[in-house]
Amino acid sequence: MNKLLSICAAVVLMALSACQGNQANQSTTMKSIPQTDATVLVLVAHPDIKKSTANAALAKAASEVKGVQVINVYDYPVTPEAYKEAVTRARAIVYQFPFYWMAAPHLMKQWTDEVFMVFSQDETMLKGKRFMVCCTTGSPESAYQHGARNKYTIEEYLRPYEGQANHAEMVWEKPLAVCGQFPGGGQQELEQGCKQYQERLSALVAETSK
């Protein structure tokens, strides 16, 4: 019996050692968020941005605005430690995502639960900063009206994010929705959306750089 316990203990120790080794290897190979002097941090949440049309175009448009840093949350570990420096430096935070079933992709929710929530408990991290949402939809804007197919407006569907901003004592900015982005369509709306996005981001940079 003692021999069996000794063998089991040895197996457990070996497993723990292997796990620790894997974690150490992963931690050394994790990508780190580049350090910049940008005052506006755009967090893109798209599970496959390389295959995206609308969100890839919007992210590119955002990256061309001086003072803006664009980060895809799928490229970095979802931990407060990974984002602390970028969020501390930023004076405005923007969520950008495709509208999946009236919400952001799951990793954006995970980022909110595991990173934003931690930062919201520290008054020096988020309080007073600006918070904006930019999203894309497959349905046209006309579908997001009272009495239309989706019954509610985009702003009404995005109320949870406004509540998130209020809870963290941030300044909620009017969201930007680029609608009608179905496969093979919506090019005119996308071009106009990219232009509006750059204008909104430029205004945020100007306001947060004073």
CSV table of C-alpha atoms in Angstrom, one decimal:
chain,number,residue,atom,x,y,z
A,1,MET,CA,0.0,0.0,0.0
A,2,ASN,CA,2.8,2.4,0.9
A,3,LYS,CA,4.6,1.6,-2.3
A,4,LEU,CA,1.4,2.3,-4.3
A,5,LEU,CA,1.0,5.7,-2.6
A,6,SER,CA,4.6,6.5,-3.3
A,7,ILE,CA,4.1,5.8,-7.0
A,8,CYS,CA,0.9,7.9,-7.1
A,9,ALA,CA,2.7,10.8,-5.4
A,10,ALA,CA,5.6,10.6,-7.9
A,11,VAL,CA,3.2,10.6,-10.8
A,12,VAL,CA,1.4,13.7,-9.4
A,13,LEU,CA,4.6,15.5,-8.9
A,14,MET,CA,5.8,14.7,-12.4
A,15,ALA,CA,2.5,16.0,-13.8
A,16,LEU,CA,2.7,19.2,-11.8
A,17,SER,CA,6.3,19.7,-13.0
A,18,ALA,CA,5.3,19.3,-16.6
A,19,CYS,CA,2.4,21.7,-16.3
A,20,GLN,CA,4.7,24.3,-14.7
A,21,GLY,CA,7.2,23.8,-17.4
A,22,ASN,CA,4.5,24.3,-20.1
A,23,GLN,CA,3.3,27.4,-18.4
A,24,ALA,CA,6.8,28.8,-18.2
A,25,ASN,CA,7.4,28.1,-21.9
A,26,GLN,CA,4.0,29.7,-22.8
A,27,SER,CA,4.7,32.8,-20.7
A,28,THR,CA,8.1,33.4,-22.4
A,29,THR,CA,6.6,33.0,-25.9
A,30,MET,CA,3.5,35.2,-25.3
A,31,LYS,CA,3.3,38.3,-27.5
A,32,SER,CA,3.6,41.6,-25.6
A,33,ILE,CA,1.5,44.6,-26.5
A,34,PRO,CA,3.7,47.3,-28.2
A,35,GLN,CA,4.4,50.4,-26.2
A,36,THR,CA,3.3,53.6,-27.9
A,37,ASP,CA,2.3,57.2,-27.0
A,38,ALA,CA,-1.2,56.7,-28.4
A,39,THR,CA,-4.0,58.2,-26.3
A,40,VAL,CA,-6.8,56.2,-27.9
A,41,LEU,CA,-6.8,52.4,-27.6
A,42,VAL,CA,-9.0,50.4,-30.1
A,43,LEU,CA,-9.7,46.9,-29.0
A,44,VAL,CA,-10.8,44.8,-32.0
A,45,ALA,CA,-12.6,41.5,-31.3
A,46,HIS,CA,-12.8,39.5,-34.4
A,47,PRO,CA,-12.1,35.7,-34.3
A,48,ASP,CA,-10.7,35.6,-37.8
A,49,ILE,CA,-9.7,39.1,-38.9
A,50,LYS,CA,-7.7,37.8,-41.9
A,51,LYS,CA,-11.0,36.6,-43.5
A,52,SER,CA,-12.9,39.8,-42.5
A,53,THR,CA,-13.8,42.5,-44.9
A,54,ALA,CA,-15.6,45.1,-42.9
A,55,ASN,CA,-13.8,44.9,-39.6
A,56,ALA,CA,-10.4,44.5,-41.3
A,57,ALA,CA,-11.1,47.7,-43.2
A,58,LEU,CA,-12.2,49.5,-40.1
A,59,ALA,CA,-9.2,48.4,-38.2
A,60,LYS,CA,-6.9,49.5,-41.0
A,61,ALA,CA,-8.7,52.9,-41.1
A,62,ALA,CA,-8.3,53.3,-37.3
A,63,SER,CA,-4.6,52.4,-37.5
A,64,GLU,CA,-4.0,55.3,-39.9
A,65,VAL,CA,-5.2,57.8,-37.4
A,66,LYS,CA,-2.3,59.4,-35.5
A,67,GLY,CA,-2.6,58.9,-31.8
A,68,VAL,CA,-4.5,55.6,-32.1
A,69,GLN,CA,-3.3,52.1,-31.2
A,70,VAL,CA,-5.2,49.2,-32.6
A,71,ILE,CA,-5.1,45.8,-30.7
A,72,ASN,CA,-6.8,42.6,-31.7
A,73,VAL,CA,-7.8,40.9,-28.4
A,74,TYR,CA,-7.4,37.5,-30.1
A,75,ASP,CA,-3.7,38.1,-30.5
A,76,TYR,CA,-2.8,38.6,-26.8
A,77,PRO,CA,-3.5,36.9,-23.5
A,78,VAL,CA,-6.7,38.1,-21.8
A,79,THR,CA,-5.1,39.1,-18.5
A,80,PRO,CA,-5.0,42.5,-16.7
A,81,GLU,CA,-1.2,42.2,-16.7
A,82,ALA,CA,-1.0,42.1,-20.5
A,83,TYR,CA,-3.1,45.3,-20.9
A,84,LYS,CA,-2.3,47.3,-17.8
A,85,GLU,CA,0.3,49.6,-19.5
A,86,ALA,CA,-1.8,50.2,-22.6
A,87,VAL,CA,-5.0,50.9,-20.7
A,88,THR,CA,-3.2,53.1,-18.1
A,89,ARG,CA,-1.7,55.2,-20.9
A,90,ALA,CA,-4.9,55.5,-23.0
A,91,ARG,CA,-7.4,58.4,-22.4
A,92,ALA,CA,-10.1,56.7,-24.5
A,93,ILE,CA,-11.0,53.1,-25.1
A,94,VAL,CA,-12.9,51.8,-28.2
A,95,TYR,CA,-14.5,48.4,-28.6
A,96,GLN,CA,-14.7,47.3,-32.2
A,97,PHE,CA,-16.5,44.1,-33.2
A,98,PRO,CA,-18.9,42.4,-35.6
A,99,PHE,CA,-22.5,42.3,-34.1
A,100,TYR,CA,-23.0,38.5,-33.5
A,101,TRP,CA,-26.5,37.7,-32.2
A,102,MET,CA,-26.9,41.3,-30.8
A,103,ALA,CA,-23.6,41.2,-28.9
A,104,ALA,CA,-19.9,41.1,-29.3
A,105,PRO,CA,-17.9,37.9,-30.0
A,106,HIS,CA,-17.3,35.9,-26.8
A,107,LEU,CA,-13.7,37.0,-26.3
A,108,MET,CA,-14.8,40.6,-26.0
A,109,LYS,CA,-17.1,39.5,-23.2
A,110,GLN,CA,-14.2,37.6,-21.6
A,111,TRP,CA,-12.0,40.6,-21.8
A,112,THR,CA,-14.7,42.7,-20.1
A,113,ASP,CA,-15.2,40.1,-17.4
A,114,GLU,CA,-11.5,39.4,-16.7
A,115,VAL,CA,-9.7,42.6,-17.6
A,116,PHE,CA,-12.1,45.5,-17.6
A,117,MET,CA,-13.7,44.5,-14.4
A,118,VAL,CA,-10.4,44.4,-12.6
A,119,PHE,CA,-9.4,47.8,-13.9
A,120,SER,CA,-12.8,49.2,-13.0
A,121,GLN,CA,-12.0,48.5,-9.3
A,122,ASP,CA,-9.0,50.9,-9.5
A,123,GLU,CA,-10.1,54.5,-9.8
A,124,THR,CA,-6.9,55.5,-11.5
A,125,MET,CA,-7.4,53.1,-14.5
A,126,LEU,CA,-10.7,54.0,-16.1
A,127,LYS,CA,-12.5,56.8,-14.3
A,128,GLY,CA,-13.0,59.9,-16.5
A,129,LYS,CA,-11.8,58.2,-19.7
A,130,ARG,CA,-13.9,58.0,-22.8
A,131,PHE,CA,-15.6,54.8,-24.0
A,132,MET,CA,-17.0,54.1,-27.4
A,133,VAL,CA,-18.2,51.2,-29.4
A,134,CYS,CA,-17.9,50.7,-33.2
A,135,CYS,CA,-19.7,47.6,-34.6
A,136,THR,CA,-20.7,46.1,-37.9
A,137,THR,CA,-24.0,44.5,-38.7
A,138,GLY,CA,-25.2,42.3,-41.5
A,139,SER,CA,-28.7,43.7,-41.5
A,140,PRO,CA,-29.3,47.2,-42.9
A,141,GLU,CA,-29.8,50.1,-40.5
A,142,SER,CA,-33.5,50.1,-41.4
A,143,ALA,CA,-33.9,46.8,-39.7
A,144,TYR,CA,-32.8,48.3,-36.3
A,145,GLN,CA,-35.8,50.5,-35.8
A,146,HIS,CA,-38.9,50.2,-33.6
A,147,GLY,CA,-41.5,48.2,-35.6
A,148,ALA,CA,-38.8,46.8,-38.0
A,149,ARG,CA,-37.4,43.2,-38.0
A,150,ASN,CA,-35.0,43.6,-35.1
A,151,LYS,CA,-37.5,45.7,-33.1
A,152,TYR,CA,-34.9,47.9,-31.4
A,153,THR,CA,-32.3,50.5,-32.4
A,154,ILE,CA,-28.5,49.8,-32.3
A,155,GLU,CA,-28.1,52.1,-29.4
A,156,GLU,CA,-30.7,50.2,-27.4
A,157,TYR,CA,-28.9,46.9,-28.1
A,158,LEU,CA,-25.6,48.5,-27.0
A,159,ARG,CA,-27.1,49.7,-23.7
A,160,PRO,CA,-25.0,47.1,-21.7
A,161,TYR,CA,-21.9,48.9,-22.9
A,162,GLU,CA,-23.2,52.2,-21.8
A,163,GLY,CA,-24.0,50.7,-18.4
A,164,GLN,CA,-20.4,49.3,-18.4
A,165,ALA,CA,-19.1,52.9,-18.9
A,166,ASN,CA,-21.3,54.3,-16.3
A,167,HIS,CA,-20.3,51.7,-13.7
A,168,ALA,CA,-16.6,52.5,-14.3
A,169,GLU,CA,-17.4,56.3,-14.3
A,170,MET,CA,-16.2,56.7,-17.9
A,171,VAL,CA,-17.6,59.1,-20.4
A,172,TRP,CA,-19.9,57.3,-22.8
A,173,GLU,CA,-19.5,58.3,-26.5
A,174,LYS,CA,-22.2,57.9,-29.1
A,175,PRO,CA,-21.6,54.5,-30.8
A,176,LEU,CA,-20.8,54.0,-34.5
A,177,ALA,CA,-22.6,51.2,-36.4
A,178,VAL,CA,-21.6,50.3,-39.9
A,179,CYS,CA,-24.6,48.4,-41.1
A,180,GLY,CA,-25.5,46.3,-44.2
A,181,GLN,CA,-22.2,44.3,-44.1
A,182,PHE,CA,-23.5,41.1,-45.6
A,183,PRO,CA,-21.1,38.9,-47.8
A,184,GLY,CA,-20.5,40.6,-51.1
A,185,GLY,CA,-22.4,43.8,-50.3
A,186,GLY,CA,-22.4,47.1,-48.3
A,187,GLN,CA,-19.3,48.5,-50.0
A,188,GLN,CA,-20.6,52.0,-50.1
A,189,GLU,CA,-21.7,51.9,-46.4
A,190,LEU,CA,-18.3,50.5,-45.5
A,191,GLU,CA,-16.4,53.3,-47.2
A,192,GLN,CA,-18.5,55.8,-45.5
A,193,GLY,CA,-18.2,54.0,-42.2
A,194,CYS,CA,-14.4,54.0,-42.4
A,195,LYS,CA,-14.4,57.7,-43.1
A,196,GLN,CA,-16.7,58.4,-40.1
A,197,TYR,CA,-14.6,56.1,-37.9
A,198,GLN,CA,-11.5,58.1,-38.7
A,199,GLU,CA,-13.3,61.3,-38.0
A,200,ARG,CA,-14.6,60.1,-34.7
A,201,LEU,CA,-11.2,58.7,-33.7
A,202,SER,CA,-9.4,61.9,-34.7
A,203,ALA,CA,-11.9,63.9,-32.5
A,204,LEU,CA,-11.2,61.6,-29.6
A,205,VAL,CA,-7.4,62.0,-30.0
A,206,ALA,CA,-7.8,65.8,-30.1
A,207,GLU,CA,-10.1,65.8,-27.0
A,208,THR,CA,-7.9,63.5,-25.0
A,209,SER,CA,-4.6,65.2,-25.9
A,210,LYS,CA,-5.5,68.5,-24.4
